[in-house]
Each structure stands twice: as structure tokens, then as C-alpha cells.
XYZ file of C-alpha atoms in Angstrom:
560
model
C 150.160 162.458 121.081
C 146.604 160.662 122.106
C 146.124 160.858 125.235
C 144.341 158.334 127.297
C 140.486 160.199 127.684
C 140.485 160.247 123.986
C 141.027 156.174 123.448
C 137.635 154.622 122.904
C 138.019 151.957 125.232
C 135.199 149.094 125.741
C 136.311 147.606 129.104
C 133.712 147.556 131.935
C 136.028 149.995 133.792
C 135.158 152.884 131.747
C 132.813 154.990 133.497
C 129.069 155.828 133.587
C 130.228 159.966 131.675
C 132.784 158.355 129.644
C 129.579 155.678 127.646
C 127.428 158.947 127.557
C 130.475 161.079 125.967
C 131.075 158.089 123.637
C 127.160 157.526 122.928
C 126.744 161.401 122.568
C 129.709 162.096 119.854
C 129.033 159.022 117.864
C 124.830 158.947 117.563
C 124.699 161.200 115.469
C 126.873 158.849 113.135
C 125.141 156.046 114.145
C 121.838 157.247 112.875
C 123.233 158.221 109.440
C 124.336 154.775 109.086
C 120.995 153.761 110.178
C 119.337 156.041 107.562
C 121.169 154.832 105.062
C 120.997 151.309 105.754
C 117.098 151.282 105.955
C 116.982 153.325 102.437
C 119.353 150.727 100.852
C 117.682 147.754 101.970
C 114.192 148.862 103.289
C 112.604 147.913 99.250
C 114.324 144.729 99.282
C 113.282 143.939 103.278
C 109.468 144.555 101.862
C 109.603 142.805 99.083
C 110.815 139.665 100.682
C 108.128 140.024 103.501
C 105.703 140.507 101.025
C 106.748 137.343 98.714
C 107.044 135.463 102.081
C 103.714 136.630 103.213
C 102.474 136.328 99.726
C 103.871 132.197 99.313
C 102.575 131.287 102.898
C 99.273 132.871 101.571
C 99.517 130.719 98.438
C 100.757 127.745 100.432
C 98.065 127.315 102.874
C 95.287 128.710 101.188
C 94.047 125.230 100.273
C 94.826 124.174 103.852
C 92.245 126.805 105.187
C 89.623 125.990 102.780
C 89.407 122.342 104.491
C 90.667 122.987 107.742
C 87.328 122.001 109.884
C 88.098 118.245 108.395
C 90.487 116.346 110.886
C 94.011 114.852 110.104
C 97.301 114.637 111.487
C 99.883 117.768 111.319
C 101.444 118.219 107.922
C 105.293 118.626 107.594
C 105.858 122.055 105.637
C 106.135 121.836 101.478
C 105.987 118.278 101.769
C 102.469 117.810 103.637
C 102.104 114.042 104.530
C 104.667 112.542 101.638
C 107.033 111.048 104.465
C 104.040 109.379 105.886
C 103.322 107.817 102.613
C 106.950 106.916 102.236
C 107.340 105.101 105.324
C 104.288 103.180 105.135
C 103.391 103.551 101.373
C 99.506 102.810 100.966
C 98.998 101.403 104.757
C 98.955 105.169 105.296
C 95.506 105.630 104.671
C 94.948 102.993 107.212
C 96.673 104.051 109.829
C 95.504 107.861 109.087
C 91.754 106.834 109.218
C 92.192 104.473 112.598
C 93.100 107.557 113.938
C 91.066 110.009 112.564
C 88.108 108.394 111.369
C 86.312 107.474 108.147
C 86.878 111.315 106.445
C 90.241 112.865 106.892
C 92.504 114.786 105.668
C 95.735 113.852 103.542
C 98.378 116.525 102.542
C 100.219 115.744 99.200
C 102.424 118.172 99.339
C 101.065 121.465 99.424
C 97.353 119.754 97.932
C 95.108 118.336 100.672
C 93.040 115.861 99.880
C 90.109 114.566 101.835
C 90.039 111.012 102.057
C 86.955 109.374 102.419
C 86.888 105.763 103.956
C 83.631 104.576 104.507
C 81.487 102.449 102.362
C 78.293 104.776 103.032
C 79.701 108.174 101.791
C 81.785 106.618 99.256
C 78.543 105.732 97.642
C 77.529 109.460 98.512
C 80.211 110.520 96.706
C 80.159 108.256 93.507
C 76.073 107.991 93.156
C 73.889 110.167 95.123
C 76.012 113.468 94.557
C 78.019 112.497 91.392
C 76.740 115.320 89.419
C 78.684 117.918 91.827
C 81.518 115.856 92.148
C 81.862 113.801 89.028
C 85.556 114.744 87.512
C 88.418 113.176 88.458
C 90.914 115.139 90.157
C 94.567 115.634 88.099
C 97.780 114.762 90.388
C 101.085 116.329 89.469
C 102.648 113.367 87.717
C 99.766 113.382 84.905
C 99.203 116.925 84.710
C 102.076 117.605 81.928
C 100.901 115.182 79.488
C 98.458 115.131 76.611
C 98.446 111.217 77.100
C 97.261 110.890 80.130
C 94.994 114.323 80.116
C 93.099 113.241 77.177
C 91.835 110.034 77.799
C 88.396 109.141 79.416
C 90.760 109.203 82.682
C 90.591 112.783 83.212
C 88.441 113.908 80.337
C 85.559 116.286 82.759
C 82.363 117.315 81.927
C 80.358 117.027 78.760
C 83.445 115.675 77.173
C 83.891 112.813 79.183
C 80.020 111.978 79.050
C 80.310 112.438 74.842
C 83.372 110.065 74.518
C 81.802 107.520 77.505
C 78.765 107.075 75.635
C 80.185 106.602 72.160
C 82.885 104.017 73.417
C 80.560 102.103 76.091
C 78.893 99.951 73.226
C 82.848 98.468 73.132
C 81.905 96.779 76.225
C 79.071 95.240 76.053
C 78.645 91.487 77.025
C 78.388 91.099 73.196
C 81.565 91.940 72.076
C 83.166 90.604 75.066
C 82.485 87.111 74.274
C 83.680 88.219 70.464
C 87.170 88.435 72.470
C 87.858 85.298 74.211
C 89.769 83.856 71.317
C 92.113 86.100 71.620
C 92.497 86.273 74.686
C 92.453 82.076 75.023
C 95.480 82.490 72.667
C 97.571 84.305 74.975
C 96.405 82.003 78.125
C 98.001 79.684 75.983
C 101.397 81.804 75.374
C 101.168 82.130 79.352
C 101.017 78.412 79.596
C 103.579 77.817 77.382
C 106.206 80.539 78.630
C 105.535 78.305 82.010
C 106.173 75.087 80.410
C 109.643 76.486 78.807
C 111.111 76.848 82.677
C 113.384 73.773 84.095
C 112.165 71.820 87.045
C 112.854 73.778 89.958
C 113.616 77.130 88.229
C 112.237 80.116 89.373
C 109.783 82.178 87.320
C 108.828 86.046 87.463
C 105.596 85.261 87.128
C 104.703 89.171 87.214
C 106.653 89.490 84.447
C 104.804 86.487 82.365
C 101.464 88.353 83.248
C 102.252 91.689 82.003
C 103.621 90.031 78.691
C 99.973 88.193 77.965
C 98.024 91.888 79.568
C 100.289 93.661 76.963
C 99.605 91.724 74.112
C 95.922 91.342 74.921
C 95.073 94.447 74.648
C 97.916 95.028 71.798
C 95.673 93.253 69.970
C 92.043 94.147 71.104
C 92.866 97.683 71.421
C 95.382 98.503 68.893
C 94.635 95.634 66.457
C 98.341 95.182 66.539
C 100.268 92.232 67.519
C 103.457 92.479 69.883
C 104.228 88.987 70.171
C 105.654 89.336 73.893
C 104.024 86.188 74.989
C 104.551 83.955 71.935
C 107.743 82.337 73.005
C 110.365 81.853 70.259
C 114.144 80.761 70.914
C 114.958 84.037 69.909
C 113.239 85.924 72.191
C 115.914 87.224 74.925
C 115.021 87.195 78.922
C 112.784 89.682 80.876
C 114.829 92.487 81.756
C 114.283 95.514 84.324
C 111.677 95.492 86.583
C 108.636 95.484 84.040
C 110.458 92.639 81.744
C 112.148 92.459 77.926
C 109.209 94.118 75.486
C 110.709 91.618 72.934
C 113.210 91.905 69.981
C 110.742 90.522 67.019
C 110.130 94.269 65.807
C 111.822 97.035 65.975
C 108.778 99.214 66.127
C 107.005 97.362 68.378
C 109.984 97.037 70.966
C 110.932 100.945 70.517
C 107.335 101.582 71.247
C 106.891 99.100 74.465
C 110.168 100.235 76.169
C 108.829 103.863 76.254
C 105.132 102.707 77.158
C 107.293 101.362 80.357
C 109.338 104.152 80.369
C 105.927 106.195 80.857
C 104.807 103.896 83.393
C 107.572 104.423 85.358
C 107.623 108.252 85.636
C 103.701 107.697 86.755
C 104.889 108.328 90.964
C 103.168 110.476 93.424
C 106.030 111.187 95.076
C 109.324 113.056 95.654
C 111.296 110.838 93.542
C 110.071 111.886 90.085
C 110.793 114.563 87.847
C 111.807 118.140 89.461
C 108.665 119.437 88.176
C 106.675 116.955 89.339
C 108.022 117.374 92.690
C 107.629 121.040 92.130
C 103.986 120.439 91.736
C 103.162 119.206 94.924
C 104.645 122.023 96.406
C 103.996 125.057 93.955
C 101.521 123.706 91.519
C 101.187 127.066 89.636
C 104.930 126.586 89.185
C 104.678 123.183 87.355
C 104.065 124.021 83.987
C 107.136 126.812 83.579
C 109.107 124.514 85.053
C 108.691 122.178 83.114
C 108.691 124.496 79.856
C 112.060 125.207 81.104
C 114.106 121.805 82.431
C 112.652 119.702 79.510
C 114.684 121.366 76.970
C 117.917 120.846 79.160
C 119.190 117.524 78.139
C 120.034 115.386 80.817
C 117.402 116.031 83.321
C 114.165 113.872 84.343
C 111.702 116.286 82.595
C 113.797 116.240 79.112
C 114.322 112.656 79.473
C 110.151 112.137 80.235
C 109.226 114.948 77.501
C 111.569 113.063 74.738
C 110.039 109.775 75.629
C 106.482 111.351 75.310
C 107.255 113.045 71.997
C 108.364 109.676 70.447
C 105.444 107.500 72.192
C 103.315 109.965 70.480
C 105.075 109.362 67.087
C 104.589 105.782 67.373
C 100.769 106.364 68.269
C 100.827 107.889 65.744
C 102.214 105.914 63.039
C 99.567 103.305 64.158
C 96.683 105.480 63.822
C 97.536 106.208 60.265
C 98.371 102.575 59.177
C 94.714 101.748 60.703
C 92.954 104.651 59.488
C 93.903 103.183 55.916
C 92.394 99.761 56.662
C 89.694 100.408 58.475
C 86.334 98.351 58.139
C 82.950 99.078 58.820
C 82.949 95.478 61.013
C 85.876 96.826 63.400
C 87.308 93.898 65.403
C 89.095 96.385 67.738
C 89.495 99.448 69.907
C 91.090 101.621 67.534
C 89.209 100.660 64.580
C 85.783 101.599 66.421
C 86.584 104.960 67.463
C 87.922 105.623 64.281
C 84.627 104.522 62.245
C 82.947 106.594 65.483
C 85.050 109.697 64.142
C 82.733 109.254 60.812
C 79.413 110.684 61.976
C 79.191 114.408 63.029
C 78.872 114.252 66.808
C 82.219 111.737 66.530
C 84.292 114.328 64.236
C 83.896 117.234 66.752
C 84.548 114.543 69.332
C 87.253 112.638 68.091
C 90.073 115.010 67.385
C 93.489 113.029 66.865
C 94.659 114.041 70.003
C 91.866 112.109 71.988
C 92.314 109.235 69.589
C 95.176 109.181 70.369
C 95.149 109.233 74.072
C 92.125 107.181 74.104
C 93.979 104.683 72.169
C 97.068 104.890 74.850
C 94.942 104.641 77.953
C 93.622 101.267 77.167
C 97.233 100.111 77.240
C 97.743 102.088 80.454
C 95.072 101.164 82.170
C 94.316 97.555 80.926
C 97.766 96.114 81.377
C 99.746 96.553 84.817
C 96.389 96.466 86.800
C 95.081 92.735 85.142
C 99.045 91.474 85.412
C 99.203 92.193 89.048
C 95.873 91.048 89.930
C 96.602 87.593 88.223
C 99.853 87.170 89.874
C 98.948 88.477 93.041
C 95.769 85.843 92.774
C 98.357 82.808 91.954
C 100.663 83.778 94.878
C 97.847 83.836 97.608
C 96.182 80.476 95.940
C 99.746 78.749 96.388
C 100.180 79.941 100.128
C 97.118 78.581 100.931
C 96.616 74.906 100.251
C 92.900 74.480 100.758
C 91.809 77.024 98.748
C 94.013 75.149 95.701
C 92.245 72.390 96.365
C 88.738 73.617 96.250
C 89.556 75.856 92.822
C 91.131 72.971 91.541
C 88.342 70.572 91.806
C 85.849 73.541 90.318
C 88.059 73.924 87.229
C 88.664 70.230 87.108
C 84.795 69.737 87.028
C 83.969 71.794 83.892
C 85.272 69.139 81.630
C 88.177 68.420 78.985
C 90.765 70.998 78.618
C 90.668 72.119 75.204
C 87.361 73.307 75.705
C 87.082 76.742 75.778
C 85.088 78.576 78.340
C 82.216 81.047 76.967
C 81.430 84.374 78.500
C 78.241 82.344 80.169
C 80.372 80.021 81.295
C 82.595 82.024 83.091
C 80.070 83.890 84.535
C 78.273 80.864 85.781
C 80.303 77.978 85.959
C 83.043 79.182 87.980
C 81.490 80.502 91.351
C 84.408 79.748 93.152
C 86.850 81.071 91.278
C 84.940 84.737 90.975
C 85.089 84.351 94.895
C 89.113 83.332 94.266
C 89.632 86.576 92.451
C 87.862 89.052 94.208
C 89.116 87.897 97.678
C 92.551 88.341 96.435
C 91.360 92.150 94.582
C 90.580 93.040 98.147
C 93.427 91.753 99.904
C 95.731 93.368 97.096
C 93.681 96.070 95.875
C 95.536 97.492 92.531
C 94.240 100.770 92.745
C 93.795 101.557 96.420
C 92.817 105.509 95.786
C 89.724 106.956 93.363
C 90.581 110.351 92.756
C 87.515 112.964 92.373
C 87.388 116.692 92.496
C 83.913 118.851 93.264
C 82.792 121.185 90.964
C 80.843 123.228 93.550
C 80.215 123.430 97.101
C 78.680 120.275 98.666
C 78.350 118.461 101.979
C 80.121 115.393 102.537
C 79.806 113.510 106.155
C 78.953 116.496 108.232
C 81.789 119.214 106.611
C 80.933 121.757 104.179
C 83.504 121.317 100.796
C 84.331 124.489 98.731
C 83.922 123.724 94.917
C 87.508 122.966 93.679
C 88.160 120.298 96.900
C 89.646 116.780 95.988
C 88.010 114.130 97.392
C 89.637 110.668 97.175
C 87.792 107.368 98.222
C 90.286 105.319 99.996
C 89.004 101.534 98.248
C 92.507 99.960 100.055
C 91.173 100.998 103.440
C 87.522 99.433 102.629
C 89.255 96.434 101.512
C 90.871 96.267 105.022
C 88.040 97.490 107.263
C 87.445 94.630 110.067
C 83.786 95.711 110.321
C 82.933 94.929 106.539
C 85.964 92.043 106.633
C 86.386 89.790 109.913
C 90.019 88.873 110.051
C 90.752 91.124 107.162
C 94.720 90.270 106.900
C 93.600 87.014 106.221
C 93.029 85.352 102.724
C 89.544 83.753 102.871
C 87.224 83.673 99.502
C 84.537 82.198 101.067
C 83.603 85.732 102.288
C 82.387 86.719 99.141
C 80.119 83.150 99.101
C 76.686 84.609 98.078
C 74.940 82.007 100.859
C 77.831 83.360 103.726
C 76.359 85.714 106.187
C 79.559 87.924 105.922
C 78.834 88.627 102.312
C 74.672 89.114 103.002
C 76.054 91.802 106.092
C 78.330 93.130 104.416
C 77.642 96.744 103.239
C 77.115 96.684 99.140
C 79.982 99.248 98.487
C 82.989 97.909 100.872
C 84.308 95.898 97.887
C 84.881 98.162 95.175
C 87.832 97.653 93.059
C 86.907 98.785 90.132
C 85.564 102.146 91.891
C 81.743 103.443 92.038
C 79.297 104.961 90.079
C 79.147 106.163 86.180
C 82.949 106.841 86.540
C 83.747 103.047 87.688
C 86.479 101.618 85.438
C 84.700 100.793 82.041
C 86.726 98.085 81.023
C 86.019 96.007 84.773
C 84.038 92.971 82.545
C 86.817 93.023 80.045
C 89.182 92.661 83.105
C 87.365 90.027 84.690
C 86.996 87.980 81.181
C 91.137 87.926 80.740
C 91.804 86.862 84.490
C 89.566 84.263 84.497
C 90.753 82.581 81.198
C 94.095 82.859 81.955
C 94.085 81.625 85.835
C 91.632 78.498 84.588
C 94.046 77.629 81.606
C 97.469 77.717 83.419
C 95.774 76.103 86.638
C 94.329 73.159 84.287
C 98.110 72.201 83.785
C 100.143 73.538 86.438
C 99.862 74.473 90.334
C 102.619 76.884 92.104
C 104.533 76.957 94.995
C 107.089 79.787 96.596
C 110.690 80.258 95.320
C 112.855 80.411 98.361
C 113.816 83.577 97.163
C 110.111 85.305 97.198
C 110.389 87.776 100.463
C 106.955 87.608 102.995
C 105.014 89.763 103.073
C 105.158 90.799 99.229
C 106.786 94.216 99.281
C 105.133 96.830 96.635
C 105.572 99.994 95.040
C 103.041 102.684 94.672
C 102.360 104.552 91.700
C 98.997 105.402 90.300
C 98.682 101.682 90.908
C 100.178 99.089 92.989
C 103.362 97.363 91.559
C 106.014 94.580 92.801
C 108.987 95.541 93.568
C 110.650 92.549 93.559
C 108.286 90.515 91.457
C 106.263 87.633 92.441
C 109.112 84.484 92.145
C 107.528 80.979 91.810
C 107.604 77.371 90.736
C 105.622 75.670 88.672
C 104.961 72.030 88.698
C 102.946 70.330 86.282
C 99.812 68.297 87.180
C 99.336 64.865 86.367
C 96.088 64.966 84.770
């Protein structure tokens, strides 16, 4: 029978010799349990502290490295991506308001210090380039031959090698070779305008990227895609980038994954697990993706596939033109491959590079000269006076079937240039230049470790009230050479093409297409809002501004 002393009881009423009896008879229990318990899990236990202490360690080392430069508090793993979600690329504006003209920017795990101020900027891009003259490589173009092999992020010799070879490609000379072609596909613009019903609405963003496309199909690739040639066959633009046409098999497989590509090109949290991975755990990236993009069905199978068959098309190209090439090459391609000839060009010129040389003229001369020309055409038809005044400057240059020269347009068309640039700053295309130091240097009073990305924010010089009275207003006259804004203004606030021996090699080439094309269309038509097009214009932000809605208009023809 148990008697009552011998019940372990827990109720307050059991007294002061009864807890010392029960604490005395079981702690010697108690402790084997605790011995065992501590041998069981003790390995594990360090071993987690360890990894934990090991990750924060890995986490924050960057963090430390910069921590003397200023910034807001970063949200752990994902650093200042919300920020840059909620106001997409005002961020930088409202970071350096705050913080002033060098701050610091988390992207994920990666800081980078963001430089907004005309002075350093030039710092950065001239006076110290040769410590800080490769572009830094964010997670969404880290994984691909493509985009690691161009002159984009080529570093070092390399890049100077292939910039010098392929420079002579843009000289004023050949430029002006190019305005035929790219007068033809003014005209394709024209017509794809003329094809719409009174009162319709028009993507225009989509009728831009079809003429940037087959521009530099043909000056690059010495290929034509035929996007802008408008047959009564061709179907409708579809998705948010448009149809890439149904004339050629080839050709359309090839554009759809181009666009595909394009698409996948985010710095944020929405892309590929890897990619996302990256700005957390770079060193993870690459296994990652080793791994998911042999699982069908996820993003980084789905990206890898489209990659492996953009290649093959690339490809395919290359060897057609190899076989036809010319010692008087007429295009991109054709150049680089004569280049490949000599002995410097053969060690140069692998296929690889050819390849994603080839590529990056498509990547980078396309999307950017589309949404500059659209952008330009949906600020000119907000603002009535500055119509006008372009108007009567493209009026004056005489009969429309002639063609403008390369002197000409440089020349003849003052206000225009001012037309364009204004609306480059108030929609600047490619509002971050990413750079990376390759040793220890001193940038606006704090001390940079080699290895440190520094980005020059060219969307918050754009926007600076200092350099640009009013600067949410649309006002071309401030770039007037005779206007005292433009004579105060510092040299290197209006940048769009970036700064320095790594500026954007193809900005004359740029220039050339978006001022044929907005002097052809406007010699025959003038624009004005669909009641559908949302104000202000909402974008997207990749590696370059987008629409995300497109840029909806209506064209009526003049009477001329």
C-alpha cells in the first residue's frame, strides 16, 4: 500500500523537508539525464553555433568593410530590396536626400555605395578609373556566358583588347554609312503608325522596340527580322515586349528567347531562386544553380534551357556569316569576325566572346533606344509648346524625302538634341552605373577596401534641383547652349550614357537612330494621350527602365 509521505506531490502545501527529500533522492537522476543529454546533443549544439556564428560572419562581413559610409538600417538577408520595391528607382532619391551625395545601398546581403554627386562621379569614372575601372557583376548576370562575356563585364586587359579593336565600329565614319538603314526602318515606324484607325490606340513602346530590334538585326547581325516591315500577315504585338513576328521561324524562335532573356534580367526577389539566392548567399549561387536548372519546371531550368538554345541560334548565325564574310564588312558581326583574322584578334576573339559580343549589341542597343524614343514622344505630346517649337525646326529643314546626313543631324537640329536629352534626364533608361574597385582608394572622404562596388546613381543627377531648377518638370530649353542653367550647370550632372572610357560605346549610334526616327514620324504625324495611358507613367526596373503598361497613344496625321 503507498502511503501518503511517499506520493510525490507538487502542490504548494508540501513542505520546505519534503522539496529537499524530493530534490535529494532524484538529483542524482537528474544529473544523469543531464549528462547524457549534453553528450547527445552538445556536437550538434556547437556545430549549429558555429555555422550560425560562421553565416553571420559571412553575412556581414561586407557590411563591416563599408560601415563608416552612412545609410539607412538594412532589413536582414534582404538588405534594402523592400525599399527598392516600394519606391523602385526613386529609392536612390529619397536614400541620398537623407543621407547625402555617398551612401550606402544594401542589395541583399551586397552593399553598394552609391555615389550621387556630379563631382565624384567624375572622380570615379576619370580621375581614378584605373583603380576602379571594372564593372561590378549583379546576381541576375552572373550565371551567364552571354552577358559575362561581352564588353559589359569583360575587366581588365580584356576589356581594353576587345574596346580598342571594336571602337573603329563607331566612328562618325561608319555611322553616317548607317543611316540608310536605319531611314528604312523610320519608315516601317511610320508606316506601322499609318496602318492604325482614326482614334485607335497604339503601343507605341511596342512599335519602337520593333524598329530598335531590327536596326540593329541588321547593323549588328547583318540579318534581317522584318518586325517593323508591316505585312497583312503579320499577327498583333503580344506580351509585354510585343509579337517578334511570324515571317521566319528562326528568326521568331530566336527573338522570343532574346525577350525571354530580357525578362529574367531583375535585381530583385522575383527572379530565379538562385538569383534570389545570390543576393543573400552569393557563394551559394552557382551550386544552386548547378542543381535547380536540371529540375524541369523551375525558373533556373526554364532560364538555363532558354540560354542553351539562344546560344544555338547565335550560333547558327555566326557560322552562316563566317562563310560569307567580306573584307568590306557592312556590319557588326562581319567586323569582328575579319578582326578574329590577325593574331592579337584570334587570341582575342574566341567564339564565346563573339558570340556574346554579338548578343550584347542586341541587349544593349534595343530596349534602351525604344524607351527613350517613346518616352521622348509621350513628354513632346503632354506638352504643347514644346510640339510646336520641334515642329517648326523639323518643318524648316526642307522637303520630306530628304534624308538627313550625320552633319545634319548634328547641326541642323539644335532643338531637337535639346528635345531628347531633356526627356533622357527626366526618364533616364539606365539610372545606375555599376563599378567595382580593384584596390583600396578614397572616394569623398571614406577609405574603400579593394573589392567595394561603387554605383553612380545617373537617375538621382538627373533629378538633383541644384544642377536642374524645377527638375519634375519637362523643360528642353535647359540644355540651350546660350541658357545660363546649362553654362552653371556642372559638366557631369547629365550623363546618360555614363562617364569616362567605360561610357556606353554605342551613345552616337544611339543618338543617330532616335533622331531619324522622331524627325521622320513627326514630319507626318503628331500624338496625343489615349484615355487609357495612366499619369504618371508607371515603370519597371530591370537592368534598365521598362513600361509596364506601355506608352498608349494616338496618332493624327498632319496636314502638310
Amino acid at each position: 500500500m503507498v502511503t501518503e509521505s511517499t506520493h510525490y506531490s507538487l502542490s504548494p502545501s508540501l513542505s520546505l523537508s519534503g522539496w529537499m527529500d524530493f530534490v535529494g533522492d532524484n538529483f542524482k537522476g537528474l544529473v544523469e539525464v543531464g549528462s547524457f543529454l549534453y553528450r547527445a546533443w552538445a556536437p550538434s549544439l556547437y556545430t549549429g553555433v558555429a555555422l550560425l556564428i560562421g553565416f553571420l560572419v559571412y553575412f556581414y562581413a561586407p557590411y563591416w568593410r563599408v560601415r563608416k559610409v552612412p545609410g539607412p538600417p538594412a532589413t536582414f538577408l534582404v538588405g534594402h530590396l523592400p525599399s527598392l520595391a516600394k519606391y523602385g528607382p526613386d529609392v536612390f532619391r529619397v536614400f541620398a536626400k537623407e543621407y547625402g551625395p555617398v551612401f550606402r545601398f544594401h542589395m541583399g546581403r551586397q552593399p553598394l555605395v552609391i555615389i550621387a554627386d556630379p563631382e565624384l562621379c567624375r572622380e570615379v569614372g576619370i580621375k581614378k578609373f584605373k583603380d576602379i575601372k571594372n564593372r561590378s557583376s549583379p546576381a541576375p548576370a552572373s550565371g551567364s556566358p552571354l552577358h559575362q562575356e561581352g564588353l559589359f563585364l569583360t575587366r581588365d586587359s580584356r576589356w581594353s583588347a576587345m574596346r580598342n579593336t571594336i571602337i573603329s565600329l563607331y566612328q562618325p565614319s561608319h555611322l553616317a554609312s548607317l543611316i540608310p538603314t536605319m531611314q528604312s526602318y523610320a519608315e516601317s515606324l511610320s508606316l506601322n503608325v499609318s496602318n492604325a484607325q482614326e482614334e485607335e490606340d497604339i503601343d507605341f513602346s511596342k512599335l519602337t522596340l520593333r524598329m530598335a530590334i531590327d536596326v540593329i538585326g541588321k547593323t549588328a547581325f547583318g540579318v534581317e527580322f522584318h518586325l517593323s516591315k508591316h505585312t497583312s500577315s503579320q499577327k498583333s504585338l503580344q506580351n509585354h515586349y510585343g509579337d517578334v513576328g511570324n515571317n521566319d521561324d528562326e528568326v521568331s524562335g530566336f527573338l522570343k528567347q532574346h525577350m525571354y532573356s530580357i525578362q529574367t534580367l531583375k535585381m530583385d526577389l522575383s527572379s530565379s531562386f538562385s538569383t534570389s539566392l545570390g543576393l543573400i548567399a552569393p557563394l551559394l549561387q552557382k551550386p544552386c544553380r548547378e542543381v535547380l536548372k536540371r529540375i524541369p519546371g523551375t525558373g533556373d531550368y526554364k532560364i538555363y534551357q532558354n540560354n542553351q538554345k539562344l546560344c544555338k541560334r547565335i550560333d547558327a548565325i555566326i557560322a552562316k556569316r563566317s562563310k560569307e564574310r567580306t573584307h568590306d564588312p557592312k556590319d557588326f558581326l562581319a567586323a569582328v569576325l575579319n578582326a578574329r583574322e590577325t593574331d592579337v584578334g584570334e587570341k582575342l576573339f574566341s567564339h564565346n566572346y563573339i558570340r556574346a559580343l554579338t548578343y550584347e549589341q542586341l541587349l544593349a542597343g534595343t530596349k534602351t533606344t525604344a524607351f527613350t524614343v517613346a518616352s521622348t514622344v509621350y513628354l513632346v505630346s503632354k506638352h504643347p509648346e514644346v510640339e510646336t517649337k520641334l515642329l517648326q525646326e523639323i518643318d524648316s529643314f526642307g522637303p520630306h524625302e530628304v534624308i538627313p546626313t550625320a552633319e545634319d543631324l548634328q547641326n541642323k537640329f539644335p532643338y531637337l538634341d535639346q528635345v531628347v536629352k531633356e526627356a533622357m534626364r527626366f526618364y533616364t533608361v539606365s539610372p545606375l552605373v555599376a563599378r567595382e574597385t580593384s584596390r583600396q582608394i578614397e572616394i569623398g572622404g571614406y577609405v574603400l577596401p579593394k573589392g567595394t562596388w561603387v554605383w553612380l546613381a545617373l537617375g538621382v543627377l538627373a533629378k538633383d534641383p541644384k544642377q536642374f531648377p524645377e527638375p519634375d518638370m519637362f523643360q528642353p530649353e535647359r540644355f540651350d547652349p546660350a541658357c545660363d542653367e546649362e553654362k552653371k550647370r556642372h559638366p557631369y550632372a547629365h550623363i546618360p550614357f555614363g562617364i569616362g572610357p567605360r561610357a556606353c560605346i554605342g551613345q552616337r549610334f544611339a543618338m543617330q537612330e532616335m533622331k531619324l526616327a522622331l524627325i521622320h514620324i513627326y514630319q507626318r504625324y503628331i500624338f496625343r494621350h489615349s484615355p487609357k495611358m495612366e499619369f504618371p507613367l508607371e515603370l519597371e526596373y530591370g537592368l534598365v527602365l521598362g513600361f509596364k503598361h506601355g506608352v498608349k497613344l494616338r496618332a493624327i496625321k498632319r496636314q502638310c
